[in-house]
PDB file of C-alpha atoms in Angstrom:
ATOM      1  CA  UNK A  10     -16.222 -32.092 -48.201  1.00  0.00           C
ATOM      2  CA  UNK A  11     -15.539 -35.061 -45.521  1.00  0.00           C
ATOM      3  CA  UNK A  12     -12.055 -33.984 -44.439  1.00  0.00           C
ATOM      4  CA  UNK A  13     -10.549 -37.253 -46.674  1.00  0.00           C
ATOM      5  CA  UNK A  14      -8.924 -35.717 -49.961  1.00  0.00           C
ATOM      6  CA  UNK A  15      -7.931 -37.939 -52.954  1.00  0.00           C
ATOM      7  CA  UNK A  16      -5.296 -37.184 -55.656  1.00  0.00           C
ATOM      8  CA  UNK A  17      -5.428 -37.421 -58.398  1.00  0.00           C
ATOM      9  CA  UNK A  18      -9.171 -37.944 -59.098  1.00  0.00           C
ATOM     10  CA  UNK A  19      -8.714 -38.938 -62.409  1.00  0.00           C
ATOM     11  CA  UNK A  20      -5.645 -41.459 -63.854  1.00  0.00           C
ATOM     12  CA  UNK A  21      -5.475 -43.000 -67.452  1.00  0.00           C
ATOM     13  CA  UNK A  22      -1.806 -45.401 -67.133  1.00  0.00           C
ATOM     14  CA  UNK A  23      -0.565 -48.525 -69.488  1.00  0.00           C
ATOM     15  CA  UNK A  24       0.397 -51.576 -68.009  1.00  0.00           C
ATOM     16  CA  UNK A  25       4.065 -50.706 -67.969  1.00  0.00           C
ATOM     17  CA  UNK A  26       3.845 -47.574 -65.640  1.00  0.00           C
ATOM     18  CA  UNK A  27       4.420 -47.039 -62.138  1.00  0.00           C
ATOM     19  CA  UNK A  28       1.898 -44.391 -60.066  1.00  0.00           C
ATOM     20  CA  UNK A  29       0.607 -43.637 -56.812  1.00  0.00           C
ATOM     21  CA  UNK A  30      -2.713 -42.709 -55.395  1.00  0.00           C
ATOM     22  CA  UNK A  31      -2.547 -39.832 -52.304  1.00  0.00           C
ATOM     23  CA  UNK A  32      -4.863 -39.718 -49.788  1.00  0.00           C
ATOM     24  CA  UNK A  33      -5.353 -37.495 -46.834  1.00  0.00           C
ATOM     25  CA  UNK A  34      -7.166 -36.869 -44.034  1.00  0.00           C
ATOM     26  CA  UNK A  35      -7.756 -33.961 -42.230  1.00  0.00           C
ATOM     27  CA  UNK A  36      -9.642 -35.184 -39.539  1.00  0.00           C
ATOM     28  CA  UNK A  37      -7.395 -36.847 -36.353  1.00  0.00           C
ATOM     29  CA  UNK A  38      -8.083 -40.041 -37.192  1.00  0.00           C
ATOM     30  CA  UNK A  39      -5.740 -42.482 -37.083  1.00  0.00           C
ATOM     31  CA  UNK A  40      -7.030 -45.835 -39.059  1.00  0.00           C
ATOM     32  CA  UNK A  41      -7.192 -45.266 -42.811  1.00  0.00           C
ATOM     33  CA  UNK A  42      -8.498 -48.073 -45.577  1.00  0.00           C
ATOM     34  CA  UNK A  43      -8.147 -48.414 -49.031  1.00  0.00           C
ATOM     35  CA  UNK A  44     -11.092 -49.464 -50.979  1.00  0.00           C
ATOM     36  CA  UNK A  45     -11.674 -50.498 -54.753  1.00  0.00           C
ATOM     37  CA  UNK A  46     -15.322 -49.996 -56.260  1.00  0.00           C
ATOM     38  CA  UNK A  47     -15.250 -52.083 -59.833  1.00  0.00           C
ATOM     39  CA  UNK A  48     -18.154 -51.454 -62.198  1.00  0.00           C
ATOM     40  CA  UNK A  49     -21.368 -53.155 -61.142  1.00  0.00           C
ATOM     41  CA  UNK A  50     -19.551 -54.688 -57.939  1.00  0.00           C
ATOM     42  CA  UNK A  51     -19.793 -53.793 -54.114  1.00  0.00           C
ATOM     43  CA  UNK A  52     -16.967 -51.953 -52.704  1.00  0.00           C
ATOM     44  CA  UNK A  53     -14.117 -54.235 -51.562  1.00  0.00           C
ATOM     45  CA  UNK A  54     -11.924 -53.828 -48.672  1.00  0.00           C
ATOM     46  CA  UNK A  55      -8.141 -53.784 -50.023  1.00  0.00           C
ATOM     47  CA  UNK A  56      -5.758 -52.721 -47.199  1.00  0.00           C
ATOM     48  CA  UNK A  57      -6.425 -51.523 -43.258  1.00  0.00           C
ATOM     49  CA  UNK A  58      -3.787 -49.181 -41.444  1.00  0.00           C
ATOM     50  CA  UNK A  59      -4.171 -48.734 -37.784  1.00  0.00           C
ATOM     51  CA  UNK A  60      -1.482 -46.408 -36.316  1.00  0.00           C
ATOM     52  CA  UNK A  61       0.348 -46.191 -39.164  1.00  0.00           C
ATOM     53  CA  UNK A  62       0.364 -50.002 -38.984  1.00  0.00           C
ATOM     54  CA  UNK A  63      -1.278 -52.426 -41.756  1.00  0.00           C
ATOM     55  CA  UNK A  64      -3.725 -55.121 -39.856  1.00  0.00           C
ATOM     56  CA  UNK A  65      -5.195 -55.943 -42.820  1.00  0.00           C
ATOM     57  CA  UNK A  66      -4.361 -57.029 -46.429  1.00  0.00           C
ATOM     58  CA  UNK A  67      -7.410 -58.434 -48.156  1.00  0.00           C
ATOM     59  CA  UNK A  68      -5.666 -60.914 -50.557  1.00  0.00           C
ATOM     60  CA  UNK A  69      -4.051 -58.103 -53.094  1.00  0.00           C
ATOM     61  CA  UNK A  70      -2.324 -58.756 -55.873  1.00  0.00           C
ATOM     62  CA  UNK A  71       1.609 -57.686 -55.154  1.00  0.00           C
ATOM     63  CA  UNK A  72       1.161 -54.739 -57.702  1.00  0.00           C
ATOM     64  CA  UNK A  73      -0.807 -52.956 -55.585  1.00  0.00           C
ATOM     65  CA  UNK A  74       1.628 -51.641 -52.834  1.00  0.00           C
ATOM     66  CA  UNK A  75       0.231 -49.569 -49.828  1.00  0.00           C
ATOM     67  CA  UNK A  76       1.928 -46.985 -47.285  1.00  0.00           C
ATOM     68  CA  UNK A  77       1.516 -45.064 -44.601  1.00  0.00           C
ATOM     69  CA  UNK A  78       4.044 -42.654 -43.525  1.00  0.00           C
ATOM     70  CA  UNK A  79       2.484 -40.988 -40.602  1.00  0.00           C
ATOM     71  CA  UNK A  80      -1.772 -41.230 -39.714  1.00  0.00           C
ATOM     72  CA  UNK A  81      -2.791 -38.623 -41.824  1.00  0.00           C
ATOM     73  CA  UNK A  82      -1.481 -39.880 -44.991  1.00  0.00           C
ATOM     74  CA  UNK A  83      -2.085 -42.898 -47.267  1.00  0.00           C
ATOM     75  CA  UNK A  84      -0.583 -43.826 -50.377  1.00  0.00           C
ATOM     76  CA  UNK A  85      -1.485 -46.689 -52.989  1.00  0.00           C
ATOM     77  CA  UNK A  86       1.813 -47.642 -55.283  1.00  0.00           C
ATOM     78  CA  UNK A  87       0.724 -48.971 -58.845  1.00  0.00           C
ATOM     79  CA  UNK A  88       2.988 -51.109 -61.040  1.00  0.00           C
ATOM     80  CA  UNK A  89       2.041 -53.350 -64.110  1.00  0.00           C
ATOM     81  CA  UNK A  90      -1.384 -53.631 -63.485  1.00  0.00           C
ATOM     82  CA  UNK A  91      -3.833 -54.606 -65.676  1.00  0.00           C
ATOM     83  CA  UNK A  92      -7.068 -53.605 -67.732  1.00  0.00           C
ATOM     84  CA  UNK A  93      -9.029 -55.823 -64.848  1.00  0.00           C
ATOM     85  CA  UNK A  94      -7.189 -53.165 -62.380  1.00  0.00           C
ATOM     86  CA  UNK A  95      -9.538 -50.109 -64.074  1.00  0.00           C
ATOM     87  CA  UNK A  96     -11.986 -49.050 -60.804  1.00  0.00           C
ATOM     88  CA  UNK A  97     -12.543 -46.444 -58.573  1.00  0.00           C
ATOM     89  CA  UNK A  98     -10.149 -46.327 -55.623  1.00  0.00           C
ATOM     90  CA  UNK A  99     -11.494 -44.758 -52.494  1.00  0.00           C
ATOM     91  CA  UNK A 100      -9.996 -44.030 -49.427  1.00  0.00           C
ATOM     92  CA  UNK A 101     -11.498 -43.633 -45.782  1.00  0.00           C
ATOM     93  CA  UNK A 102     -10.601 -42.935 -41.970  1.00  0.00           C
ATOM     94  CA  UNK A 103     -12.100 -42.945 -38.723  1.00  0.00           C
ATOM     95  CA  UNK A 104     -10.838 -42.291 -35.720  1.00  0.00           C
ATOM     96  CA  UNK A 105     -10.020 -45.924 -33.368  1.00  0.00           C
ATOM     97  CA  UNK A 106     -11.920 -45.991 -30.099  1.00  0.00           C
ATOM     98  CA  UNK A 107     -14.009 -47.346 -27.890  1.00  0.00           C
ATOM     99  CA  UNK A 108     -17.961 -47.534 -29.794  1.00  0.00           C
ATOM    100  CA  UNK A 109     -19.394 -47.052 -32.739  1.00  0.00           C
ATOM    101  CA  UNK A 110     -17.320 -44.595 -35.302  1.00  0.00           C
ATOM    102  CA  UNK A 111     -18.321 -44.334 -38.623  1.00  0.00           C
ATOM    103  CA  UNK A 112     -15.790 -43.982 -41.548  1.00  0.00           C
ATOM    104  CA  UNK A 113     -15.423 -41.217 -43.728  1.00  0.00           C
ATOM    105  CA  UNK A 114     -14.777 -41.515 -47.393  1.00  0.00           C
ATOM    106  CA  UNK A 115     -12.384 -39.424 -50.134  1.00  0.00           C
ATOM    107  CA  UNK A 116     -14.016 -38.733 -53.247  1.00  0.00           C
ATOM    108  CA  UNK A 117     -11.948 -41.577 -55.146  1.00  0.00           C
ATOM    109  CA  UNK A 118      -9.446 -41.899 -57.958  1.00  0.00           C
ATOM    110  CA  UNK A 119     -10.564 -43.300 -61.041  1.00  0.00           C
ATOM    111  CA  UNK A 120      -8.262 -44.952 -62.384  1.00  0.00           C
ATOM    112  CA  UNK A 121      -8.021 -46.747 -65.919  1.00  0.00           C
ATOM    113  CA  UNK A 122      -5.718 -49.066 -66.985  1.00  0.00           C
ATOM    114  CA  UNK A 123      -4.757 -48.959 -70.955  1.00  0.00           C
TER     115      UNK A 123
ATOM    116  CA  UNK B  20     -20.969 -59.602 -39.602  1.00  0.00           C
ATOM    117  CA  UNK B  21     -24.260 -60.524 -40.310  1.00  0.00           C
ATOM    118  CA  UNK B  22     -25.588 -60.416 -44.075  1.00  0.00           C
ATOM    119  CA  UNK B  23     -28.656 -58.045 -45.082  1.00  0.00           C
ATOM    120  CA  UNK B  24     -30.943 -58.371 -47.455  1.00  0.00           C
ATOM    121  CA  UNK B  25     -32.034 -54.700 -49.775  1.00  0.00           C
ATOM    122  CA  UNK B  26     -34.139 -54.460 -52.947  1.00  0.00           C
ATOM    123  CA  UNK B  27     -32.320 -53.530 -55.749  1.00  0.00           C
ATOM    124  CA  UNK B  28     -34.198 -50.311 -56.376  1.00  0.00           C
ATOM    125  CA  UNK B  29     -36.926 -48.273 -55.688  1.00  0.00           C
ATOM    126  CA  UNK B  30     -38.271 -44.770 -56.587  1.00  0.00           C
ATOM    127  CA  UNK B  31     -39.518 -42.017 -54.993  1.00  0.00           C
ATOM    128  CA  UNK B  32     -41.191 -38.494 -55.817  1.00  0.00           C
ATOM    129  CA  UNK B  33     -39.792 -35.180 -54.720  1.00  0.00           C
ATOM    130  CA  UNK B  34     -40.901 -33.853 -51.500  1.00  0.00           C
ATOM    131  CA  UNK B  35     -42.326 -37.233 -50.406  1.00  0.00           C
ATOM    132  CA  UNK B  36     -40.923 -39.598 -47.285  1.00  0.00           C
ATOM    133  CA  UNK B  37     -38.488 -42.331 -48.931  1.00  0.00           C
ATOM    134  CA  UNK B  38     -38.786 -45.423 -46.764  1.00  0.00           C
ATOM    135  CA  UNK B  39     -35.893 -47.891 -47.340  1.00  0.00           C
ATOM    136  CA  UNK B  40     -36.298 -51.139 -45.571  1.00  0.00           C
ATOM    137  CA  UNK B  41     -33.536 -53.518 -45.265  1.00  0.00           C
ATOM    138  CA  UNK B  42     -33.635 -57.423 -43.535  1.00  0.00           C
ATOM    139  CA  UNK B  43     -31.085 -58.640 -41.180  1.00  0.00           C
ATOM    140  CA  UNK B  44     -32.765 -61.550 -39.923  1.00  0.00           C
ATOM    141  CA  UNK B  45     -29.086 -63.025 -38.590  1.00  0.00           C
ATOM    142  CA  UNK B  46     -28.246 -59.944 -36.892  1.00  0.00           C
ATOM    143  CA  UNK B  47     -26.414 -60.680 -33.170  1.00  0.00           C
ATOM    144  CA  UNK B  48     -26.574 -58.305 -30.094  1.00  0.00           C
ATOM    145  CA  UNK B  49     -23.524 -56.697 -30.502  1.00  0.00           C
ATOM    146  CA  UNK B  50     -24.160 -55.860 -34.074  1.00  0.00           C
ATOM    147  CA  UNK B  51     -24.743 -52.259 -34.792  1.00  0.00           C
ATOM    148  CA  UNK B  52     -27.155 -51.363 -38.034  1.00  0.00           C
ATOM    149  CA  UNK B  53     -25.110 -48.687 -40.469  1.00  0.00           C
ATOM    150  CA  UNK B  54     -26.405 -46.868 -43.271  1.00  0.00           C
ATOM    151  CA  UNK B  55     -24.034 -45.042 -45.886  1.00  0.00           C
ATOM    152  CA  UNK B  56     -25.301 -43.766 -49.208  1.00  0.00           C
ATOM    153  CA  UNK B  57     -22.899 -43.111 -52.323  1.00  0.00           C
ATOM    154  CA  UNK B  58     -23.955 -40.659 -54.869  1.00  0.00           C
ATOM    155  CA  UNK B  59     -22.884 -41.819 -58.261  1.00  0.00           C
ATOM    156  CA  UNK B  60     -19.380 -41.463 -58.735  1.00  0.00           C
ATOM    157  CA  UNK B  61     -18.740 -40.339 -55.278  1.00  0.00           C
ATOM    158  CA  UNK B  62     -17.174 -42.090 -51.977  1.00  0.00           C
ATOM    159  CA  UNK B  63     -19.996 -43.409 -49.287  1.00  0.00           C
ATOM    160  CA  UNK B  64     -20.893 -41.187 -47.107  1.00  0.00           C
ATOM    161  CA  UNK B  65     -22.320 -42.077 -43.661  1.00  0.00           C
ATOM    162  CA  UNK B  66     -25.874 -41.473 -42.727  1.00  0.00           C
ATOM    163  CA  UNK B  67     -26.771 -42.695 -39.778  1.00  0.00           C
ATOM    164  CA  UNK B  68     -26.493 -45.843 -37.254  1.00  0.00           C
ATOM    165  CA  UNK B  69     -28.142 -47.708 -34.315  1.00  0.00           C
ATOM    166  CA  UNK B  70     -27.973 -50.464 -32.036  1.00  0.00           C
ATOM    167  CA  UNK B  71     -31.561 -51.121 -30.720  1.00  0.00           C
ATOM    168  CA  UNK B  72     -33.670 -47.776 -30.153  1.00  0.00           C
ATOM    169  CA  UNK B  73     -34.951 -45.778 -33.053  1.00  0.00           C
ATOM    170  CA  UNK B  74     -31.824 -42.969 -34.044  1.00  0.00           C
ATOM    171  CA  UNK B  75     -32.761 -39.792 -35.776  1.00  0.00           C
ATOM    172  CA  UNK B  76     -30.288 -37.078 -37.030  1.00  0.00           C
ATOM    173  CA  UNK B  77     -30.378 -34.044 -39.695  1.00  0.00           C
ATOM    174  CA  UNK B  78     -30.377 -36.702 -42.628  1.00  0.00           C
ATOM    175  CA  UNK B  79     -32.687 -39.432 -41.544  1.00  0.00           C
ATOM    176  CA  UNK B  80     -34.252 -41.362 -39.358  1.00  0.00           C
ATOM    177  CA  UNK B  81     -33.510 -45.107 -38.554  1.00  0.00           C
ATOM    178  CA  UNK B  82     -36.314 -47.258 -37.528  1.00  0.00           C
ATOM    179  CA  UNK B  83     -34.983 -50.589 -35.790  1.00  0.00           C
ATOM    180  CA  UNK B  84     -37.934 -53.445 -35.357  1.00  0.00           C
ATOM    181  CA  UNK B  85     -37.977 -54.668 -31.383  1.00  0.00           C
ATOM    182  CA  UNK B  86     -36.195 -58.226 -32.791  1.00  0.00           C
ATOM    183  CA  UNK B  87     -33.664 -56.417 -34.807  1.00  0.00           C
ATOM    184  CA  UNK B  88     -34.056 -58.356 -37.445  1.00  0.00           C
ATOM    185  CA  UNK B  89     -34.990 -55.997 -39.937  1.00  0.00           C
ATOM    186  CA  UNK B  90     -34.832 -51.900 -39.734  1.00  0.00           C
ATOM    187  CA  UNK B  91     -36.016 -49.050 -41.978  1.00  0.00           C
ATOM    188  CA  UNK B  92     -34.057 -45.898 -43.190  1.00  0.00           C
ATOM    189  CA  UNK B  93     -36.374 -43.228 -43.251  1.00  0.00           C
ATOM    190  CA  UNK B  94     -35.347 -39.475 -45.672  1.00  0.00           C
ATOM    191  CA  UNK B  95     -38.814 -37.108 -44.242  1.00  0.00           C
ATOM    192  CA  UNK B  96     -38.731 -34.656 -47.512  1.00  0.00           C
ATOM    193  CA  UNK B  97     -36.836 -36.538 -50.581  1.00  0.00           C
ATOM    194  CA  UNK B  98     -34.884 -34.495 -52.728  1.00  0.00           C
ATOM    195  CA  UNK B  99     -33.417 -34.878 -56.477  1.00  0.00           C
ATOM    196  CA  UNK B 100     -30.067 -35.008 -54.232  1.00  0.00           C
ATOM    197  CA  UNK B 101     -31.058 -38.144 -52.694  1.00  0.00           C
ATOM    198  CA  UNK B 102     -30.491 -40.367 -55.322  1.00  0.00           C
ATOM    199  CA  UNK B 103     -28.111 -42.480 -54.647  1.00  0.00           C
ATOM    200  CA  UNK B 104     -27.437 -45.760 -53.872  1.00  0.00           C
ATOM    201  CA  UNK B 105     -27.799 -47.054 -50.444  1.00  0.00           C
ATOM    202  CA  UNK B 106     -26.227 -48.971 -48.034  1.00  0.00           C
ATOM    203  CA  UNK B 107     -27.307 -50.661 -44.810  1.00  0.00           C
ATOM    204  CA  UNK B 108     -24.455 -52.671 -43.155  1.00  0.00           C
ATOM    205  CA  UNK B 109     -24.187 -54.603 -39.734  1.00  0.00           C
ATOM    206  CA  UNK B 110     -20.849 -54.996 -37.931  1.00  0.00           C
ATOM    207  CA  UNK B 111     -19.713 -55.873 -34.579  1.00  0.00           C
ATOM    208  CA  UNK B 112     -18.268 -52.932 -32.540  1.00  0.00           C
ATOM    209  CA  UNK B 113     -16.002 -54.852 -30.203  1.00  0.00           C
ATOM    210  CA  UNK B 114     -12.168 -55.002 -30.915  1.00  0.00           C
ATOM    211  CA  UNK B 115     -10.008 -57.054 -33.093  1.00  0.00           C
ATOM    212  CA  UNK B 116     -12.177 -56.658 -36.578  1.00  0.00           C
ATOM    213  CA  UNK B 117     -10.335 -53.830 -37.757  1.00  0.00           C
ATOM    214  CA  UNK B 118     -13.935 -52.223 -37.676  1.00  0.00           C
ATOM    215  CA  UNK B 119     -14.268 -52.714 -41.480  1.00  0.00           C
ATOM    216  CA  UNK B 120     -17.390 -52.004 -43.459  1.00  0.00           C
ATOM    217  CA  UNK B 121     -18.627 -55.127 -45.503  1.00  0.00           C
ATOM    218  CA  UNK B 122     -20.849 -53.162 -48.756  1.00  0.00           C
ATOM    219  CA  UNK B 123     -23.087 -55.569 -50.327  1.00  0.00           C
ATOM    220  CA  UNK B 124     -25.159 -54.467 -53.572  1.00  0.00           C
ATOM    221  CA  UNK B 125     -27.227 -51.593 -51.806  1.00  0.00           C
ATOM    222  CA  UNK B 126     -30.768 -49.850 -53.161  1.00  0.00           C
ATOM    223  CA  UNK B 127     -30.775 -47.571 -55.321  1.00  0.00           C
ATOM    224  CA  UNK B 128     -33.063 -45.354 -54.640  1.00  0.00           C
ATOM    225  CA  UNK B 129     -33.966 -42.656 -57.443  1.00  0.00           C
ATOM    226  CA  UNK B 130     -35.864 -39.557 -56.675  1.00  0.00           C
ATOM    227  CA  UNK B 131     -38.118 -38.251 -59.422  1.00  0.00           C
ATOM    228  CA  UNK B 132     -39.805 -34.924 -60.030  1.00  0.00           C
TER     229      UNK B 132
END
């Protein structure tokens, strides 16, 4: 347990749907991230909140669709994606200040797209 | 961020010291040395870090060369629970990078009986 829960941890959707992805984190922190893990690739950086405020969007497609209602929550809208989409979504936080802070990590959704 | 350099694998036997070595030849003085290790479908999960001295903590032990430009993550007593892949990663600390985590290929390291 890292204090970063994911739900659902398992999704099976067609193109056509819509869905979300939760996350939460338990921990104070107040930067959360939004990571996809494809098969056989490195982990890529999709979104970065910081105070409830995105600083980062790492060139994603429009049907993925981000938000962040307050620091302790994260949510990942899904709409028409695609087969290509299928990956495991992970989630972190850490907490902003000065130094070194590691990130901590949610278990992931894995999500496949029919 | 500077880029490192792992093997792809490597194996180890239960019990035994699991020496992971990874090259950042580019590394600046800023840059911080991370490791994470994800345990197959699982999220990362942070081991350890260091800047220029040699860090040790209840998971492992981080051995930094005195040019930086290559360090070596050291798990004493390897267990069947270590396998996993893993991750070293270098980042700058100061502001304005939104302190993200760059995850190239990683080792993965198997433990064997």
């Amino acid at each position: 347990e890292t204090g970063v829960t994911q739900t659902p941890r398992h999704l099976v959707m067609g193109m056509t749907n819509k869905k979300s992805l939760k996350c939460e984190q338990h921990l104070g922190h107040n930067a959360m991230y939004w990571y996809k893990q494809s098969a056989k690739k490195p982990l890529e950086l999709m979104f970065v909140y910081n105070f409830k405020e995105q600083t980062e969007n790492n060139s994603v497609p429009s049907r993925f669709s981000p938000e962040c209602p307050n620091s302790s929550h994260l949510f990942l809208h899904l709409h028409t994606l695609q087969p290509e989409d299928s990956a495991l979504y992970l989630c972190a936080s850490r907490k902003l200040g000065s130094g070194p802070n590691e990130q901590f990590f949610g278990p992931g959704t894995r999500l496949t797209v029919l | 961020d500077a880029k490192t350099t792992q093997p792809p694998s490597m194996d180890c036997a239960e019990g035994r010291a699991a020496n992971l070595p990874c090259n950042h030849s580019t590394i600046s003085g800023n840059e911080y040395v991370y490791w994470y290790r994800q345990i197959h479908s699982q999220g990362p999960q942070y081991i350890i870090h260091g800047l220029k001295n040699n860090e040790t903590n209840e998971m492992a032990s981080l051995i930094i060369t005195e040019d930086r430009k290559s360090s070596t993550l050291i798990l004493p007593h390897a267990t069947l629970r270590d396998t996993a892949v893993y991750y070293c990663i270098v980042r700058d600390n100061s502001g304005g990078s939104n302190y993200k985590l760059t995850f190239g290929k990683g080792t993965l390291l198997t433990v064997n009986p």
